[in-house]
Short mmCIF file of C-alpha atoms in Angstrom, two decimals:
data_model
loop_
_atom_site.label_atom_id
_atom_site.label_comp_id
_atom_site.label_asym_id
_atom_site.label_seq_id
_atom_site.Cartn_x
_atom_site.Cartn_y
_atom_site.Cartn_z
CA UNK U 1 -127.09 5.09 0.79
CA UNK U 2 -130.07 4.56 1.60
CA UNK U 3 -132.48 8.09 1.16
CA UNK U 4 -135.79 8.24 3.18
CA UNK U 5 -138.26 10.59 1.90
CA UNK U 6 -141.49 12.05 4.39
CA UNK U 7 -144.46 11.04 3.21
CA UNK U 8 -145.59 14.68 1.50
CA UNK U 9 -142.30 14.82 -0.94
CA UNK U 10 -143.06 10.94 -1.85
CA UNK U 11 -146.68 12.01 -2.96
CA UNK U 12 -144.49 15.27 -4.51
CA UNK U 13 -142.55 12.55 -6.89
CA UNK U 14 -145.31 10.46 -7.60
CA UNK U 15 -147.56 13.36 -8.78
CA UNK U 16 -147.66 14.28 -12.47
CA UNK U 17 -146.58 17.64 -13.18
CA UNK U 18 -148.87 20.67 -12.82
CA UNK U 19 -150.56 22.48 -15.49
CA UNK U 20 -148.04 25.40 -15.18
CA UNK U 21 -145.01 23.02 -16.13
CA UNK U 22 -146.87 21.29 -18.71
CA UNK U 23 -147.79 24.69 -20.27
CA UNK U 24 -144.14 25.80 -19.62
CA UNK U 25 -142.77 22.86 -22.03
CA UNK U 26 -146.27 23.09 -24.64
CA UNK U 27 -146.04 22.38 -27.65
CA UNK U 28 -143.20 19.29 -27.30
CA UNK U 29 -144.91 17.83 -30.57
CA UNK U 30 -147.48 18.33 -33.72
CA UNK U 31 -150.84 19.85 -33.50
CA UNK U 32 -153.82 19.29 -34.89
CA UNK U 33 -155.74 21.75 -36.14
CA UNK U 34 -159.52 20.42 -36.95
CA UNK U 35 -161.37 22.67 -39.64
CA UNK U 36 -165.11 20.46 -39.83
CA UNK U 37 -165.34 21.90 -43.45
CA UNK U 38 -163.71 21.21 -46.69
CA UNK U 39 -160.63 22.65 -47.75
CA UNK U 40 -161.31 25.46 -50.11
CA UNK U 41 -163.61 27.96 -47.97
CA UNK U 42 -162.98 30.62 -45.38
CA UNK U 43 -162.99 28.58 -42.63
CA UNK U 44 -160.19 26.49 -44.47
CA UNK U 45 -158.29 29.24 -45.36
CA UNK U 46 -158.53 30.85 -41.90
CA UNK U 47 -157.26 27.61 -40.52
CA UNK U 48 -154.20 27.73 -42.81
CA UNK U 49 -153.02 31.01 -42.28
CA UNK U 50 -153.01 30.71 -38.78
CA UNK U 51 -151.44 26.82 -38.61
CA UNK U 52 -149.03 28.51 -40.59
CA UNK U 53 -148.34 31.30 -38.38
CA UNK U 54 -148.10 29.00 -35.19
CA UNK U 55 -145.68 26.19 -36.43
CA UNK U 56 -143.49 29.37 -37.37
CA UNK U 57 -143.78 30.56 -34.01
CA UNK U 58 -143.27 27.70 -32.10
CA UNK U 59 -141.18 25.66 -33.96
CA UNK U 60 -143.77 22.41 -33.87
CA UNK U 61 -145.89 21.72 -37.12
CA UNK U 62 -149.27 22.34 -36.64
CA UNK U 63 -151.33 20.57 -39.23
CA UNK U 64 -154.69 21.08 -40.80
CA UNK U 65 -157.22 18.34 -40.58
CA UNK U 66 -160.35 18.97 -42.93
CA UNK U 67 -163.25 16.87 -41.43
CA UNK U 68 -166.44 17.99 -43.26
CA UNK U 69 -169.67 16.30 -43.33
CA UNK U 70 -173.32 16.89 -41.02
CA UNK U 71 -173.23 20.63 -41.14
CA UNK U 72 -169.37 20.49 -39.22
CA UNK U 73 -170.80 17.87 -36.62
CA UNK U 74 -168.58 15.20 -37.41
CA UNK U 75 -165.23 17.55 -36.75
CA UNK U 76 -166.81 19.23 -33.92
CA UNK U 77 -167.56 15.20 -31.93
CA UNK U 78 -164.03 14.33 -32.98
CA UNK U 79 -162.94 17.39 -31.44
CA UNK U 80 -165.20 16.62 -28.62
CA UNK U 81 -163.79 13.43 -27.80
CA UNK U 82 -159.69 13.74 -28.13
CA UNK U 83 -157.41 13.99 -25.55
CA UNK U 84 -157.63 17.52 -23.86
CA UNK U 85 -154.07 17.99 -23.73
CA UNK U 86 -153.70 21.21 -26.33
CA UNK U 87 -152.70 18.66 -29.35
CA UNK U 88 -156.08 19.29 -31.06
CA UNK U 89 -157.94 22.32 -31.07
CA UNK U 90 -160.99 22.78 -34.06
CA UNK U 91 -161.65 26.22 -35.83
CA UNK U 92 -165.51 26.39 -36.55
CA UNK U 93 -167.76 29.18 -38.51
CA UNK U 94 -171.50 30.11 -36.73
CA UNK U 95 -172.49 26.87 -38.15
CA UNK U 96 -171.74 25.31 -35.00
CA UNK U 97 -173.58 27.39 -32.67
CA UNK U 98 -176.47 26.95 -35.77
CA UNK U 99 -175.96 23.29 -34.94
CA UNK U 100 -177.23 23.39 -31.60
CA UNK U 101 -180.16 25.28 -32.48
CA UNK U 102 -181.43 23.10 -35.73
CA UNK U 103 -180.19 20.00 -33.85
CA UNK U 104 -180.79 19.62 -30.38
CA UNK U 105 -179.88 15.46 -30.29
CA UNK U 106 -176.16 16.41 -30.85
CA UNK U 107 -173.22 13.91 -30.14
CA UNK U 108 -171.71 16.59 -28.10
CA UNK U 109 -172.57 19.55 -25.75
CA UNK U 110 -171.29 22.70 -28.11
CA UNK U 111 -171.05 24.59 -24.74
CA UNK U 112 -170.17 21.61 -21.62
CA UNK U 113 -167.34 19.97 -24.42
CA UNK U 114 -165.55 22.44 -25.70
CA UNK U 115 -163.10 24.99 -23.71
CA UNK U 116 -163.06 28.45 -25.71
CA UNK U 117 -159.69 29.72 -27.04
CA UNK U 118 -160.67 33.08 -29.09
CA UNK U 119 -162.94 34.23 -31.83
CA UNK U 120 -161.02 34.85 -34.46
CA UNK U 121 -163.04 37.04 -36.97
CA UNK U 122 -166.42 38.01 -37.80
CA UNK U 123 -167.45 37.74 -41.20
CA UNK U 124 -170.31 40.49 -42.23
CA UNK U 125 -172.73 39.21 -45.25
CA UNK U 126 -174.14 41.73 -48.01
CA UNK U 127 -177.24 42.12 -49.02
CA UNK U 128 -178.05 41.66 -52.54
CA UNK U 129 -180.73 42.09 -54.93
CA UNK U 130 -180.93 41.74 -59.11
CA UNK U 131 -181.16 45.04 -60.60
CA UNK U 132 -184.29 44.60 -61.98
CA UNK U 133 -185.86 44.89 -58.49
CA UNK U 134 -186.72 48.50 -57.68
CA UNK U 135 -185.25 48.58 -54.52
CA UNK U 136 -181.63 51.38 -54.12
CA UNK U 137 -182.27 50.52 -50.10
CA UNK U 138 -183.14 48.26 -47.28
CA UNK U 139 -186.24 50.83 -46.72
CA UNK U 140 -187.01 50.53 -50.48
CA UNK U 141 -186.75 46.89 -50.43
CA UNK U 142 -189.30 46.95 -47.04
CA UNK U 143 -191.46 49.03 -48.71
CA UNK U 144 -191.82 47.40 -51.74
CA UNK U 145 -192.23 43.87 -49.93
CA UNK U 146 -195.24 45.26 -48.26
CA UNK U 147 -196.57 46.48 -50.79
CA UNK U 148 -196.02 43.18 -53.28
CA UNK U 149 -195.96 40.37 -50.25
CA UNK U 150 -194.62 37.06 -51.89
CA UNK U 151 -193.63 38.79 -54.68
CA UNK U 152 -190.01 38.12 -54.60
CA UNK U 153 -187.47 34.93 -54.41
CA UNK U 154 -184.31 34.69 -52.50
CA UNK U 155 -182.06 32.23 -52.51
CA UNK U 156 -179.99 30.48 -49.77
CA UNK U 157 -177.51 27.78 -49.14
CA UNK U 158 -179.82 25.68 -47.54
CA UNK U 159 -182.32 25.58 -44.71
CA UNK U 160 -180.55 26.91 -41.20
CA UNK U 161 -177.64 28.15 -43.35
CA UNK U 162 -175.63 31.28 -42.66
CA UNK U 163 -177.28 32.66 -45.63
CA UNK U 164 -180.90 31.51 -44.50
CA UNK U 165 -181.05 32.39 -41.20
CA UNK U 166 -180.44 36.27 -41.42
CA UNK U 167 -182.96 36.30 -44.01
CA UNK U 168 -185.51 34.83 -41.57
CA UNK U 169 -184.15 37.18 -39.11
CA UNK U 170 -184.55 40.05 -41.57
CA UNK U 171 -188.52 39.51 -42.16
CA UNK U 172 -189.17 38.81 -38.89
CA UNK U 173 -188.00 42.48 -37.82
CA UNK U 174 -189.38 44.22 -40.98
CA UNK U 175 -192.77 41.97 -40.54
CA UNK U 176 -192.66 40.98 -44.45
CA UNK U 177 -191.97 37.94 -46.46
CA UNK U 178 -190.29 36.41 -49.32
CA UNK U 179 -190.44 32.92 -50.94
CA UNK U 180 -187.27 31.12 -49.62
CA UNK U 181 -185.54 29.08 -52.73
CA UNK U 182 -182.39 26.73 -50.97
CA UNK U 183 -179.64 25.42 -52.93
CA UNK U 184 -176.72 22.80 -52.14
CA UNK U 185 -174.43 26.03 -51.53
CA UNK U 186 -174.18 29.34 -52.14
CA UNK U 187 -172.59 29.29 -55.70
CA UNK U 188 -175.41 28.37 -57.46
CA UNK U 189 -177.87 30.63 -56.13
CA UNK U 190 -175.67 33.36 -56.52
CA UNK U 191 -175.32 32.14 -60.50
CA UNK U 192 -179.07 32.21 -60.31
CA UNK U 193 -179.65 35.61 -58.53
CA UNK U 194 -177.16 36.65 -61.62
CA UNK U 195 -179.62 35.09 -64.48
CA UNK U 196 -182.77 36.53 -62.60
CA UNK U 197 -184.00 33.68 -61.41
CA UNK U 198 -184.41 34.94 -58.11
CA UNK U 199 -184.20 38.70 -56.97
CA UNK U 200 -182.38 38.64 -53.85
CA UNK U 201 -179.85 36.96 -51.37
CA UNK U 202 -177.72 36.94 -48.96
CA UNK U 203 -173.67 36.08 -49.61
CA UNK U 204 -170.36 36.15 -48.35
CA UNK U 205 -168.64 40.05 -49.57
CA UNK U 206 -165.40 38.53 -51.87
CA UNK U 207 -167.77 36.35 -54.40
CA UNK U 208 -170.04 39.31 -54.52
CA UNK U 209 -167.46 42.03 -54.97
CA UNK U 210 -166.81 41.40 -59.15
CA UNK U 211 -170.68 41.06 -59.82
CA UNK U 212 -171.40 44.44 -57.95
CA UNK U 213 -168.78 46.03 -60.07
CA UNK U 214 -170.08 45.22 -63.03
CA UNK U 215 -173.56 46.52 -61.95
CA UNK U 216 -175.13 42.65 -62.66
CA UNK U 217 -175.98 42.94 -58.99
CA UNK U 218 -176.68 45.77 -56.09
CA UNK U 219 -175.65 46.13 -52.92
CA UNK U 220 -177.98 47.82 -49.79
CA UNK U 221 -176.49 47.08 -46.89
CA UNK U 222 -174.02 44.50 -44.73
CA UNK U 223 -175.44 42.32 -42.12
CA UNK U 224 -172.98 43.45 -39.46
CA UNK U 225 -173.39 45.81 -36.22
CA UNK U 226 -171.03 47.96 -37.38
CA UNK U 227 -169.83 48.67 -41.52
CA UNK U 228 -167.10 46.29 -42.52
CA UNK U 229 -163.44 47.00 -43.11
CA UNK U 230 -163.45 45.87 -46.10
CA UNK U 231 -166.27 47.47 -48.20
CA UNK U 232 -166.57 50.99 -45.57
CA UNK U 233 -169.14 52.93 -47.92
CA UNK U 234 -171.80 50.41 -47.42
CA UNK U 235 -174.27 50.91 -44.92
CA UNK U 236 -175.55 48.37 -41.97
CA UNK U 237 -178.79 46.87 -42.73
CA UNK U 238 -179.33 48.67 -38.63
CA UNK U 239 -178.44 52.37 -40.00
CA UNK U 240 -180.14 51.88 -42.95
CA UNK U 241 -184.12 51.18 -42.58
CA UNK U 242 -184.12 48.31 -39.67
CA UNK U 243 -183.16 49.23 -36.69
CA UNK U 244 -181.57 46.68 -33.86
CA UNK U 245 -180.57 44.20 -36.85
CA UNK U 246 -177.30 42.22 -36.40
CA UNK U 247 -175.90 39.34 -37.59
CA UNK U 248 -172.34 38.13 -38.15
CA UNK U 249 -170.98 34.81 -39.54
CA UNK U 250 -167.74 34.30 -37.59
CA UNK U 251 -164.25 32.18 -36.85
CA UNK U 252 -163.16 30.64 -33.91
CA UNK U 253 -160.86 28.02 -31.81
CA UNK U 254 -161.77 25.74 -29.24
CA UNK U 255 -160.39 22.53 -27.51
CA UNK U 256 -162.00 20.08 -25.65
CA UNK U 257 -163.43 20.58 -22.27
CA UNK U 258 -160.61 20.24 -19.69
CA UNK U 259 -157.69 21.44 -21.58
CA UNK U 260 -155.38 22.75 -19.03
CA UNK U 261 -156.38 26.46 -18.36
CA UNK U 262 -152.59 27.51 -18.82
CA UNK U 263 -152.48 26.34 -22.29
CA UNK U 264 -155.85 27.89 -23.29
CA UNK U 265 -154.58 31.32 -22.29
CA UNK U 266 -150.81 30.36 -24.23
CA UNK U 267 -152.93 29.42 -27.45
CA UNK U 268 -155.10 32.40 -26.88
CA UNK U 269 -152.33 34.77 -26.50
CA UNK U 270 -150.36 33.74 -29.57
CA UNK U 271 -152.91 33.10 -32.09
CA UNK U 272 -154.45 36.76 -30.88
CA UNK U 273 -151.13 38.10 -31.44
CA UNK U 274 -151.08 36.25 -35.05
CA UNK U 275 -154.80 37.80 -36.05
CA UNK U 276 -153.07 41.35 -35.05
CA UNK U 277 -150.01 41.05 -37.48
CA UNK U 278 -150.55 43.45 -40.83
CA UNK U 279 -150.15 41.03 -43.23
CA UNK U 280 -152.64 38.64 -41.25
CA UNK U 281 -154.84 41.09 -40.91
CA UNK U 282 -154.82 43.06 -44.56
CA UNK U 283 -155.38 39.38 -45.64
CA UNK U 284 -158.55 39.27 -43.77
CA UNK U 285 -159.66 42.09 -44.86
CA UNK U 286 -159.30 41.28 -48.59
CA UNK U 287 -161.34 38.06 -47.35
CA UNK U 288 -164.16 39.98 -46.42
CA UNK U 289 -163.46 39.04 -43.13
CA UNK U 290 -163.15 41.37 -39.96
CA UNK U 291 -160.79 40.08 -37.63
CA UNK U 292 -161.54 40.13 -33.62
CA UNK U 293 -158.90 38.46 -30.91
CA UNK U 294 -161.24 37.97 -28.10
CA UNK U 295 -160.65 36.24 -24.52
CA UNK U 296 -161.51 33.29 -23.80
CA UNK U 297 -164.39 34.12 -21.76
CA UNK U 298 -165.57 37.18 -24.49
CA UNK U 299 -165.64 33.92 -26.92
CA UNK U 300 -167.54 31.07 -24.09
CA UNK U 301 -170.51 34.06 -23.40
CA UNK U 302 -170.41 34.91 -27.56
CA UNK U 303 -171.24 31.15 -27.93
CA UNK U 304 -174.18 30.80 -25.60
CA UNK U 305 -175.50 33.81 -26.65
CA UNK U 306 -175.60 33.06 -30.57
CA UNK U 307 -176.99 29.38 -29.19
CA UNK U 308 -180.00 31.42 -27.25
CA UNK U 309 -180.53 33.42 -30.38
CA UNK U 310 -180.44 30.93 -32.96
CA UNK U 311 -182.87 28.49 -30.89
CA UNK U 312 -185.12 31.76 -30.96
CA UNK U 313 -185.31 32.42 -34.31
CA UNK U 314 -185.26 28.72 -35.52
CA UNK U 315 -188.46 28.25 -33.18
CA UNK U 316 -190.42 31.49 -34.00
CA UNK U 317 -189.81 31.20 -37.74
CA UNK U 318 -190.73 27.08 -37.76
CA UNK U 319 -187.67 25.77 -39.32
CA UNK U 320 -187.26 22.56 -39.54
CA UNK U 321 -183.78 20.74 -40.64
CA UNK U 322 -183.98 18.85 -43.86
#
């Protein structure tokens, strides 16, 4: 028999489906989960306990895809450019929001090609200093930089680094200055804050944790707004001497620009669930890591704002990328 269909149901058939539905059957294969770093660091780890979480969860295997290389640019454009269908979605530290600042020719648009799933965590430094420096506090350390300006060396992981720029950020509020020393990484100029060869630094809590034990190094204060979870009795660098300081490194998960909006708001919803679990989030916590669960939107204004401030302090402070 022959069936005659009106004009509206033929355009019905010949549609594709609509978001809903294709949400409805997501994920039907692998994901890709791009980490723009090597495997090794937080951001890597991060990555894996989450993947791990999800392909638990939904049954599909979601893989980890390290991509490092330009300061996380190259993961970020690959991210950029794949298919915005959910099947790969990037987790990036501050470094790309850093990116836009330092580098303004970009392949990509950090905030027009990327849709926003969730931050995942913020990640408080510490502020360190060698104990020969005779400085038990942030207003100690002020004081004494004033009084002895250029006096002291601190080291960083490079210039526009998350270990660089809250140091610039630091001076700039206080109105001193110290003699910056980079390194290719953290490691070593931790080793050399160790030996004496500089007297202070910013670093990530868990590498610092054994060498404040042991009294080799001294803790004032952590970067954060707030203290961190995971080391409580230290004070904010804002409660204790510099008021209206703030910075957090941080984790979070986007997709390209156009992913369906009902498959943003199914990853968001699941992998904010995951960060929530206890043994998700005691892990964090032993990471030095504080973790968050934010909207969508909470992450897309948290972006542009770390952008606006970044470009701020990257033109005040003259730094240039090397």
């Amino acid at each position: 028999m022959l069936r005659i269909y009106s004009v509206p149901a033929l355009a019905a058939l010949l549609l594709p489906a609509a978001p809903g539905v294709a949400a409805q059957d997501y994920p039907a294969r692998p994901i890709r989960l791009i980490v723009p770093v090597a495997a090794g660091g937080g951001n890597d780890i991060a990555a894996r306990m989450i993947a791990h979480k999800l392909t638990e969860a939904w049954g599909q295997q979601v893989v980890v895809d390290n991509r490092p290389g330009a300061a996380t640019a190259i993961g970020s454009e690959l991210t950029a450019r794949a298919s915005p269908d959910g099947y790969t979605i990037m987790l990036v530290s501050v470094s790309f929001a850093v990116n836009a600042a330092m580098h303004p020719k970009l392949p990509y648009d950090p905030l027009r090609d990327f849709a926003p799933i969730t931050q995942v965590a913020r990640v408080p430094q510490i502020l360190l200093v060698h104990p020969a420096v005779p400085a038990k506090s942030v207003t100690e350390l002020i004081a004494l930089a004033k009084a002895k300006p250029g006096a002291l060396n601190y080291a960083s992981a490079g210039t526009g680094s998350s270990t660089h720029l809250p140091m610039e950020l630091f001076m700039s509020l206080a109105h001193i200055s110290f003699n910056h020393v980079p390194y290719k990484g953290t490691a070593p100029g931790l080793t050399d804050l160790l030996a004496g060869q500089v007297q202070l630094m910013f670093n990530a809590i868990p590498p610092a944790l054994p060498h404040m034990k042991s009294g080799r190094v001294r803790a004032l204060a952590v970067t954060s707004a707030q203290r961190s979870a995971s080391l409580p009795e230290v004070p904010t660098i804002a409660e204790s001497g510099l008021p209206g300081y703030a910075y957090d490194s941080w984790f979070a998960i986007f997709a390209p620009a156009r992913t369906p909006a009902a498959i943003i708001d199914k990853l968001n919803r699941e992998i904010v669930r995951i960060v929530k679990l206890p043994d998700v989030h005691e892990r964090f916590v032993t990471m030095g890591v504080d973790p968050l669960g934010t909207s969508p939107r909470e992450l897309g204004q948290h972006v542009k704002s770390e952008i606006a401030r970044f470009t701020k302090i990257v033109r005040d402070r003259n730094i240039r990328a090397e």
